[in-house]
Coordinates of C-alpha atoms in Angstrom, one line a residue:
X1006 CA 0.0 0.0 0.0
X1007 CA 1.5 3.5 -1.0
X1008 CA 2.0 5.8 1.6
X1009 CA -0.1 8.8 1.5
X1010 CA 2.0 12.0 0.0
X1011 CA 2.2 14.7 2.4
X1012 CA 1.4 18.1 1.3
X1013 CA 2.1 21.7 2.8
X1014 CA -1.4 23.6 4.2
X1015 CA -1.6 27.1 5.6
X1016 CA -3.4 26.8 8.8
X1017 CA -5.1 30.4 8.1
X1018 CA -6.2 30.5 4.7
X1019 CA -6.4 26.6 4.1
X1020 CA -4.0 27.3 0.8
X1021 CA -2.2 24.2 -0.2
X1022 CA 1.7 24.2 -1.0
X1023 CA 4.1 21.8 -2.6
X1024 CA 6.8 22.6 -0.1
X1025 CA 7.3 24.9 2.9
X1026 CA 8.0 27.8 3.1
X1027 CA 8.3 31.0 5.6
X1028 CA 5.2 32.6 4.5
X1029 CA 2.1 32.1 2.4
X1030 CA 1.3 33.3 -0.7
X1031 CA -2.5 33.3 -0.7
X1032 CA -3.1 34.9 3.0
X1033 CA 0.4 36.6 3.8
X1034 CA 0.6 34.8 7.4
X1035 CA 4.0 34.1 8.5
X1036 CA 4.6 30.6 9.9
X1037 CA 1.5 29.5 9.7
X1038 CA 2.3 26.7 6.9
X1039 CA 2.7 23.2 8.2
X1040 CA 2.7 19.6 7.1
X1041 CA 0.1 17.7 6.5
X1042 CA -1.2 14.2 5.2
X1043 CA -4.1 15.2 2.6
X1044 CA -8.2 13.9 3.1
X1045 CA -8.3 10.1 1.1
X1046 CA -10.1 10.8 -2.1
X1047 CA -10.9 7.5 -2.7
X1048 CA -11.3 5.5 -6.0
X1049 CA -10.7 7.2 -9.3
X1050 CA -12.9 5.2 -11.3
X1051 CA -15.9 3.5 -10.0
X1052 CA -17.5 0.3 -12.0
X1053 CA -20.8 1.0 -11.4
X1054 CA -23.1 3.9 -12.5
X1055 CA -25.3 6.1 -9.8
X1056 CA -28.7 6.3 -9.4
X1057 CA -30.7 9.5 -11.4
X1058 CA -32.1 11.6 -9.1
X1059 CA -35.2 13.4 -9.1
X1060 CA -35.7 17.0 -10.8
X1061 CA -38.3 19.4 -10.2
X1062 CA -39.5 22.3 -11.6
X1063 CA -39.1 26.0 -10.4
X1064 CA -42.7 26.1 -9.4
X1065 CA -43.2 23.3 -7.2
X1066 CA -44.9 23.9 -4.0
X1067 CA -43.1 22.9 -0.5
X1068 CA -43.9 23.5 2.6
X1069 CA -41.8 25.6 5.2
X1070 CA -39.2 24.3 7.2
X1071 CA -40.5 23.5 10.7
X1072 CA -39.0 25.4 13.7
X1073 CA -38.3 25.1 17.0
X1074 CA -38.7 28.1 19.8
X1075 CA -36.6 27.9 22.4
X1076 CA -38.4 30.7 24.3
X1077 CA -35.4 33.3 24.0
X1078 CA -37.0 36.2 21.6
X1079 CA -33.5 37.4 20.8
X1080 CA -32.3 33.7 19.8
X1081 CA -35.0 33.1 17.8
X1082 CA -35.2 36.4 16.1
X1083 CA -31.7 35.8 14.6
X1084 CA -32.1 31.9 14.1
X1085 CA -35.6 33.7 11.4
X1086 CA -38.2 32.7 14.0
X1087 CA -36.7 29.4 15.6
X1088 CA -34.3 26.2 15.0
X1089 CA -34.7 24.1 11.9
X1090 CA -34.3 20.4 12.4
X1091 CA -31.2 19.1 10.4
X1092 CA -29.5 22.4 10.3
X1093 CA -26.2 23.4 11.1
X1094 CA -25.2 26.5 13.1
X1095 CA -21.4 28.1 13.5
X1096 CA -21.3 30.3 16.2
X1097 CA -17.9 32.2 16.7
X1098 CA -16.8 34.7 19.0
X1099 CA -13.5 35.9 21.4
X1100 CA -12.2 34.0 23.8
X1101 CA -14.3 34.9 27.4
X1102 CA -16.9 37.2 25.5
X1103 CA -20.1 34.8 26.6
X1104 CA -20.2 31.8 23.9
X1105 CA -20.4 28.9 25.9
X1106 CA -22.7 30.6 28.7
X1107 CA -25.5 31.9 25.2
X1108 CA -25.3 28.3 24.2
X1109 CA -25.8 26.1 27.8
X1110 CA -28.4 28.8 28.6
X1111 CA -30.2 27.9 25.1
X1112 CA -29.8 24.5 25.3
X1113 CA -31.3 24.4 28.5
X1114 CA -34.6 26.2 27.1
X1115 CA -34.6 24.0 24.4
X1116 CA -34.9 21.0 26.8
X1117 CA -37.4 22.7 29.0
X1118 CA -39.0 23.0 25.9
X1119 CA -39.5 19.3 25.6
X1120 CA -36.7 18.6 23.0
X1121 CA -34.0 16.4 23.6
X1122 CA -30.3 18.3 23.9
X1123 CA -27.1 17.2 23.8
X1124 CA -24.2 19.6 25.4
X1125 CA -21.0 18.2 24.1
X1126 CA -17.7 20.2 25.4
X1127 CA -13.7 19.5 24.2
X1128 CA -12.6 22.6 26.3
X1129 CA -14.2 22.0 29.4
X1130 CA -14.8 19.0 31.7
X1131 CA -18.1 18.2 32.9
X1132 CA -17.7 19.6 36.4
X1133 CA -17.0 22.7 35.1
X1134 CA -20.0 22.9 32.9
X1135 CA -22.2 21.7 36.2
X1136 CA -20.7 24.8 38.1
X1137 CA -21.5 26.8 35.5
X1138 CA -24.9 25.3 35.1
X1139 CA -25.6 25.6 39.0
X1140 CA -24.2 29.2 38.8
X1141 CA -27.2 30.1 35.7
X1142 CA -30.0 28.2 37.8
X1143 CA -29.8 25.7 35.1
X1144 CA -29.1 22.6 36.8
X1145 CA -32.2 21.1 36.8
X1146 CA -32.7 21.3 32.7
X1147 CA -33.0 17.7 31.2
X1148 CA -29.6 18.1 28.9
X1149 CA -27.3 15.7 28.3
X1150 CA -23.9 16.2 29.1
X1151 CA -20.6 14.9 27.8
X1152 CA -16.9 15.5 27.7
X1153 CA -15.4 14.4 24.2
X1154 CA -13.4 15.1 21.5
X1155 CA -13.3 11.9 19.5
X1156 CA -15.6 13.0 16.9
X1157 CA -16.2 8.8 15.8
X1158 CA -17.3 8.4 19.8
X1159 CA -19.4 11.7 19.4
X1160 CA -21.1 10.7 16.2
X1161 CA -22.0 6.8 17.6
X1162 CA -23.2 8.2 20.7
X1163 CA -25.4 11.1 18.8
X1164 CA -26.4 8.3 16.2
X1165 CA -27.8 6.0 19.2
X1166 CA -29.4 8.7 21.7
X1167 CA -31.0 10.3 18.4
X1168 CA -31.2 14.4 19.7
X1169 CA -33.0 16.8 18.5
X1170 CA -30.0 19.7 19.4
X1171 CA -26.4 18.7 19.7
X1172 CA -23.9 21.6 20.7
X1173 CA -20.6 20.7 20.4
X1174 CA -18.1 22.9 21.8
X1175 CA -15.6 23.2 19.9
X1176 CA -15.1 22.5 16.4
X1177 CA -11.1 23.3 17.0
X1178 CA -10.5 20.4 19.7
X1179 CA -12.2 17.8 17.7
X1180 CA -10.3 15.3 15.8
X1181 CA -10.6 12.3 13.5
X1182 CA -8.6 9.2 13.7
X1183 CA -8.6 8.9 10.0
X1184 CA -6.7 12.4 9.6
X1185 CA -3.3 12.6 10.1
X1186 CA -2.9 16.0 11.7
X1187 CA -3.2 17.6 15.3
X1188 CA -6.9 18.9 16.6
X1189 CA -7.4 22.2 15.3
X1190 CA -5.4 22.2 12.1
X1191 CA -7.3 23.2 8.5
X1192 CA -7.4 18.9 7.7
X1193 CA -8.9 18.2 10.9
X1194 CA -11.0 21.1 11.2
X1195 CA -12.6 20.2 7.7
X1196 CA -13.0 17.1 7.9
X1197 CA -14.5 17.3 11.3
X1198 CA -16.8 20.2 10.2
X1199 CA -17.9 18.2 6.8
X1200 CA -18.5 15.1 9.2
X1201 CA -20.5 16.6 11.5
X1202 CA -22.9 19.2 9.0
X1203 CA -23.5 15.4 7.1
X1204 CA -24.6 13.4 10.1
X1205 CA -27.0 16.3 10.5
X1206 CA -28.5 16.3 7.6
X1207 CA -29.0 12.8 7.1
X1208 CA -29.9 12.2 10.9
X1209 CA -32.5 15.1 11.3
X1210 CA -30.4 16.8 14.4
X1211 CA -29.7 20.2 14.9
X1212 CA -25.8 20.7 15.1
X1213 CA -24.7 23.6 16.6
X1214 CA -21.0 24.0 16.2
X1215 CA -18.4 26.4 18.3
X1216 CA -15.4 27.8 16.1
X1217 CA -12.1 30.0 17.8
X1218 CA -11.9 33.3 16.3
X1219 CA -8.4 34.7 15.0
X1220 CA -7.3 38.2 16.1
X1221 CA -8.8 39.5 12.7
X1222 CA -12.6 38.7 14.4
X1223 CA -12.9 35.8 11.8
X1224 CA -13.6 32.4 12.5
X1225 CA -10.3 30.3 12.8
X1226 CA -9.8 27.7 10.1
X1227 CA -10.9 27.2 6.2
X1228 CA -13.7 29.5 4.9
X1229 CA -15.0 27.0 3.6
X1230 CA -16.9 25.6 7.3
X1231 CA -18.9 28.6 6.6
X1232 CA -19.8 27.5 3.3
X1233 CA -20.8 24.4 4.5
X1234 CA -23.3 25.2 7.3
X1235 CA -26.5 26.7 7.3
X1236 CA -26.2 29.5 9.8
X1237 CA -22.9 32.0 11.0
X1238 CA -23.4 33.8 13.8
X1239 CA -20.7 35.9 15.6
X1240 CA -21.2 37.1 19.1
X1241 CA -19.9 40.6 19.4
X1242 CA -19.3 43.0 22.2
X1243 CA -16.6 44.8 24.6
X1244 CA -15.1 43.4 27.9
X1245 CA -15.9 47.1 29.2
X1246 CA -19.9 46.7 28.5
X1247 CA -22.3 44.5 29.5
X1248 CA -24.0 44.8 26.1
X1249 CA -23.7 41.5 23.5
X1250 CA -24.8 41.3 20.1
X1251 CA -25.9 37.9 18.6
X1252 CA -25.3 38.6 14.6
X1253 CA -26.2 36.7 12.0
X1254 CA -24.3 37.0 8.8
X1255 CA -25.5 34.2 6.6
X1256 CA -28.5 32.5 7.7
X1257 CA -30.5 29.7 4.8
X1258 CA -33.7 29.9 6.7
X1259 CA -34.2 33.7 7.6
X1260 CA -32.7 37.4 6.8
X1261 CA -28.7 37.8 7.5
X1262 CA -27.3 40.5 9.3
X1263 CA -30.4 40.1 12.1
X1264 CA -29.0 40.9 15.5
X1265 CA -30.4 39.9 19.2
X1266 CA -29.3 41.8 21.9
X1267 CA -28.7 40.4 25.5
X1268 CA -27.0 41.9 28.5
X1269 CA -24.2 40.2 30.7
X1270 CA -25.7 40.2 34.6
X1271 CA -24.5 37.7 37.1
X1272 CA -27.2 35.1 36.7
X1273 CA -26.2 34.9 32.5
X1274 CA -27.3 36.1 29.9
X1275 CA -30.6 38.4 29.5
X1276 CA -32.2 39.3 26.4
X1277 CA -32.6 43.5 26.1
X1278 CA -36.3 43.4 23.9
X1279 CA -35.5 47.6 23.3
X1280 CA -31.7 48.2 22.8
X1281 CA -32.2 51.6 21.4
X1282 CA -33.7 53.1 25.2
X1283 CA -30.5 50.7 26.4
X1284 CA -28.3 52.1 24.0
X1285 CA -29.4 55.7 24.9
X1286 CA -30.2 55.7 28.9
X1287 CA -27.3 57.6 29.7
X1288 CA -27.8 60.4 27.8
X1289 CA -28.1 63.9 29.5
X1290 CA -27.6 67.0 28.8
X1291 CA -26.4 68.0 25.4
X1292 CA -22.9 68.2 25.1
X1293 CA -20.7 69.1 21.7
X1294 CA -19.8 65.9 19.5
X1295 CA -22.6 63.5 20.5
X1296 CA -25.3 62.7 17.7
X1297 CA -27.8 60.0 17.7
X1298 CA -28.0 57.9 15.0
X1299 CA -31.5 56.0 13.6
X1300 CA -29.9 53.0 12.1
X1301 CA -31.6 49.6 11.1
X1302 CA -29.7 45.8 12.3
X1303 CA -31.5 43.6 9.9
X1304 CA -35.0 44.3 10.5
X1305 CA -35.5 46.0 13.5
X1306 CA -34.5 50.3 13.9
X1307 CA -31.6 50.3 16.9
X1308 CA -30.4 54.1 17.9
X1309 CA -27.4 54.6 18.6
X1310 CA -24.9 57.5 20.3
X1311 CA -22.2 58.4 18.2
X1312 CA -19.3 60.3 20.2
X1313 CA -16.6 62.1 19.1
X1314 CA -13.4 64.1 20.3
X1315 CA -11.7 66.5 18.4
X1316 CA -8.6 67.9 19.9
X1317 CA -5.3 69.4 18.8
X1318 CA -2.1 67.4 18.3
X1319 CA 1.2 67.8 20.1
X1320 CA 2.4 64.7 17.4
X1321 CA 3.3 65.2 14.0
X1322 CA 0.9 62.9 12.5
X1323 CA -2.2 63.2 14.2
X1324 CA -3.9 60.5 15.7
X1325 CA -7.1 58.7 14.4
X1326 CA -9.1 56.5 16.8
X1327 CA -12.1 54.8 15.8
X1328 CA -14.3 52.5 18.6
X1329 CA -17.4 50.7 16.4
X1330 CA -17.1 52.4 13.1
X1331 CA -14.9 51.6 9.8
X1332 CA -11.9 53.5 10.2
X1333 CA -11.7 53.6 6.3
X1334 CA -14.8 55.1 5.9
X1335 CA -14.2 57.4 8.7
X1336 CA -11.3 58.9 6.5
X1337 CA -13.2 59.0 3.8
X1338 CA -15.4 61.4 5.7
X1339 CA -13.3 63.7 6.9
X1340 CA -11.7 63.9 3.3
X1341 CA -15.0 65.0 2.1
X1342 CA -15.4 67.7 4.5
X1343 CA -12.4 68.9 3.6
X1344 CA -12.6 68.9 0.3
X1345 CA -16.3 69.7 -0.4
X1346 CA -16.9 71.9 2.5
X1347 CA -13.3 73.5 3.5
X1348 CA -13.3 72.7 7.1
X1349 CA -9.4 70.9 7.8
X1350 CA -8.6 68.1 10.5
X1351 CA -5.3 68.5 9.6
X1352 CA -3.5 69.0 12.6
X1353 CA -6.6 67.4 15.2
X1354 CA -6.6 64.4 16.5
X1355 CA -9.8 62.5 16.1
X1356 CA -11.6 60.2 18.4
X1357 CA -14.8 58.3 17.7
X1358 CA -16.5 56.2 19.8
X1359 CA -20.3 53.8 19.4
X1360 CA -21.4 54.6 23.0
X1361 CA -22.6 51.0 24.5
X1362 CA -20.5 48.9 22.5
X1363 CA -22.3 48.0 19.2
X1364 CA -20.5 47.7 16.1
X1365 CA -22.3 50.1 13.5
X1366 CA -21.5 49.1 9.6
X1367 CA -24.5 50.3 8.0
X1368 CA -23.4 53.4 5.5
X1369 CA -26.2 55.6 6.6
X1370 CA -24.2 56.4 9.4
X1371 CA -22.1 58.5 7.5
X1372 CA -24.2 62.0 8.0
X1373 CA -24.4 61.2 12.3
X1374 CA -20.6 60.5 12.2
X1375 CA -20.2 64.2 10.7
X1376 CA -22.3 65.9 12.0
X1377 CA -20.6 64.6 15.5
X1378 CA -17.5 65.8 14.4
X1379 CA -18.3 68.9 13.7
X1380 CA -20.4 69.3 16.4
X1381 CA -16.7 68.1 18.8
X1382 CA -14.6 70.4 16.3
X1383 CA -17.3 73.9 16.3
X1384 CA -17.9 73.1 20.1
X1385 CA -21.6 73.5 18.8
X1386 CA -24.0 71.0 20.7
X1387 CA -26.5 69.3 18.0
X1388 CA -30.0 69.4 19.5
X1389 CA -30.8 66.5 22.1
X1390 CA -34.2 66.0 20.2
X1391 CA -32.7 65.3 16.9
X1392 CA -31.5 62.2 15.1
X1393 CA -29.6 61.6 12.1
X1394 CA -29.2 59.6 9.4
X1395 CA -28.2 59.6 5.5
X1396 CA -25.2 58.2 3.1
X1397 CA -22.3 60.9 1.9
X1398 CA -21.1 60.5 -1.7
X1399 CA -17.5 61.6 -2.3
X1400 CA -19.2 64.2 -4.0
X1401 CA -20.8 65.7 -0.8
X1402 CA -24.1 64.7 -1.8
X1403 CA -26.3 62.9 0.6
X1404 CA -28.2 60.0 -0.5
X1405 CA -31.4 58.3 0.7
X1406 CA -31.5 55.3 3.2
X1407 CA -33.6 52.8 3.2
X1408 CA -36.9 51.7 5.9
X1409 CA -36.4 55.2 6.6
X1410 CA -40.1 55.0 7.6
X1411 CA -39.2 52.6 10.7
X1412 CA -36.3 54.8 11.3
X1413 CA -38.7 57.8 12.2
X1414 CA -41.4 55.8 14.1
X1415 CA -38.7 54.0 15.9
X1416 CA -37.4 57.7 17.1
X1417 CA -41.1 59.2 17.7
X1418 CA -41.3 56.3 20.0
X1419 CA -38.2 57.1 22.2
X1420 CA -39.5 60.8 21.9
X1421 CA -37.3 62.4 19.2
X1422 CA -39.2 65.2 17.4
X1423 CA -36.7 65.9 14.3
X1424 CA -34.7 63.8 12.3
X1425 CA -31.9 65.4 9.9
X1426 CA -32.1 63.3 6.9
X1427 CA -31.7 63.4 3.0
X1428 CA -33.8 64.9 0.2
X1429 CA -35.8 62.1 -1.6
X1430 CA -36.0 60.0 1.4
X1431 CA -39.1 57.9 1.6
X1432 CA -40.9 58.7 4.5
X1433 CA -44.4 57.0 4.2
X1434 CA -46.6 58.0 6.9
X1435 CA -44.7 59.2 10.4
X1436 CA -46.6 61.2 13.0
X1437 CA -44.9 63.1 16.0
X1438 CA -41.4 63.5 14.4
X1439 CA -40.4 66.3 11.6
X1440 CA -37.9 66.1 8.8
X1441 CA -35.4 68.3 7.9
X1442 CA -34.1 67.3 4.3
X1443 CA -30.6 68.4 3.2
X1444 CA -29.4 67.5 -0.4
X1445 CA -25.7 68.1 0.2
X1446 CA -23.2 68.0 2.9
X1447 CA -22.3 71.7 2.4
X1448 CA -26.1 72.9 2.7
X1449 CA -26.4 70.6 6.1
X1450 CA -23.1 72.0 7.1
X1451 CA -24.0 75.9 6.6
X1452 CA -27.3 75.4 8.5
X1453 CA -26.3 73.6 11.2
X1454 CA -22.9 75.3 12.0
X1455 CA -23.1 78.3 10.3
X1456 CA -19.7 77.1 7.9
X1457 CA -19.5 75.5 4.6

């Protein structure tokens, strides 16, 4: 029998090499290639034909998936109303930020529920997971629990108790015996991932899987685990704050980039059902380069502080900090102030800052972002009754947003009576709030701060 040839993988990017070398090509990591023995691709010419399979047409009728609720609002909001039987989840997240306390605590509903859940950990041992059980005043849930990382033992065992959840926790400390490389390396992760997402589907359980996060944010391993399962959700939030954000950023059965809110206490985790009057309790009076920006996660309207500090520099490159926002769009900002409306930052450092922790990617956030640093750079306070929101071209022109509807009823409800917002914007019918249009930055600008 020929012994298997041994090839070179990057354990970041999954790229494959024909010999080893300092750094890889595909990714740029540096010493991140090892060696490996590659997966068995069996024979390369079979005697016997496959079956045909069955084709349907683009119009055939099927009924929706059913779900599961596991009684958490914010989990099953992001999961697109529950959990789908013979689906596969990846939830990542930093090290300490909460995973492993979300998932016991929604295992535990589950079970309550009446469904039978499996709580498989490779990090932990099972006295560990009791404390933390005892700890959540979850001890007397009906969940199985077992300490494993033998995925063949963990598949034989799920194959005979027959689950209708299994969490296993994590994907990086699992390992095959037919795959010649060390628990979390891109073979074993793989090969364990592809092993477990197809007992799943062909056993009707729900696999939820736990992946390590590099220092990027990104789930650790091969991208294509994400291709693979159903669901990727990330659980965000800062050591500082108590806030935690459940996101989903590709979800099969329900909209992607949903997001469930919850709040670290010391009973576990809570679910927050309004995170905008979280998001905005501190708020007093106004002060310069604070703006409230009406944004939209997925489907629901969140509003958000956005706070900023603009100060002069003692350095000779001044200093840009950015907390929550896309630092490249950030400078893209202040170049367009600049240019379009002649107010300089040259020579000011810049701080910005997402009060509360959330991570705000959504472009409309561009006119909140500066009008809050012009409000920190005038030493002009914006009024505490307004909100903000609206896309800047590089031409200065501001551009419409969309649901900007359940943007203004969202602030009418948390008692905002004006919202700063583009010309052309849709706004359907909005009681209790007004609108103040601006077509371009330098007319918003010359109104607001009396510049431009």
């Amino acid at each position: 029998m020929a012994k298997p040839t041994f090839q070179f993988t990057c354990q970041a990017c999954g790229a494959v090499h024909k010999k080893w070398a300092g750094r890889c090509d595909a990714c740029g990591g540096w010493n991140t290639i090892q060696e490996e023995a590659p997966l068995s691709q069996g024979p390369r010419a079979l005697g016997n034909k496959g079956r045909t399979i069955q084709l349907t047409d683009l119009a055939t009728q099927e009924p929706l998936p059913p779900r599961a609720s596991s009684g958490i609002a914010e989990l099953d909001r992001v999961l697109g109303g529950g959990l789908v039987p013979a689906s596969a989840l990846l939830v990542g997240g930093d090290p300490g930020i909460g995973k492993s306390t979300l998932l016991l605590q929604a295992t535990a509903s589950f079970a309550r529920q009446g469904m039978k859940a499996l709580y498989i950990s490779g990090e932990e041992a099972t006295a560990q997971v009791r404390m933390r059980a005892q700890r959540l005043g979850l001890a007397d849930a009906p969940v199985g629990l077992a300490a494993e990382t033998n995925l063949r033992d963990i598949l034989t065992t799920l194959d005979q108790e027959r689950p209708g959840l299994a969490v296993i926790d994590s994907i990086q400390t699992m390992w095959l015996d037919n795959v010649e490389s060390a628990p979390g390396s891109v073979a074993q992760v793989r090969a364990s991932a592809h092993e477990l997402v197809n007992f799943a589907k062909k056993r009707g359980v729900a696999v939820v899987i736990v992946g390590h996060v590099t220092k990027e944010g990104q789930i650790a391993g091969p991208r294509v685990v994400e291709h693979m399962v159903d669901t990727v959700l990330y659980f965000e939030g800062e050591r500082g704050h108590q806030f935690r954000i459940l996101r989903a950023v590709k979800n099969r059965f329900g909209p992607a980039d949903e997001i469930g809110v919850f709040e670290m206490t010391g009973q576990g985790l809570s679910q927050v059902t309004n995170p905008s009057a979280l998001f905005l309790s501190d708020r007093g009076n106004p002060v310069p380069g604070s703006a409230v920006f009406a944004g939209i996660e997925g489907t629901r309207p969140v509003l958000t502080e956005i706070q900023a500090l603009v100060a002069p520099t003692t350095l000779g490159t001044a200093r840009r900090t950015v907390v929550g926002l896309d630092s490249g769009r950030v400078s893209t900002i202040l170049a367009v102030l600049e240019a379009r409306c002649g107010i300089p930052f040259a020579g000011l450092d810049v701080f910005l800052n997402v009060a509360g922790g959330l991570r705000v990617s959504e472009p409309a956030s561009d006119l909140a972002v500066a009008a809050a640093l012009l409000s920190a750079r005038e030493d002009v306070a914006i009024p505490p009754e307004s909100v903000l929101f609206g896309e800047i071209s590089l031409s200065g022109a501001l551009r419409p947003a969309v649901q900007t509807e359940n943007r203004l009823k969202e602030a009418a409800k948390l008692g905002f009576t004006t919202a700063i917002a583009p010309a052309g914007s849709k706004l359907g019918q909005t009681e209790g709030i007004g609108v103040r249009a601006f077509s371009d930055l330098t007319a918003f600008v010359g109104e607001m701060f009396g510049a431009g």
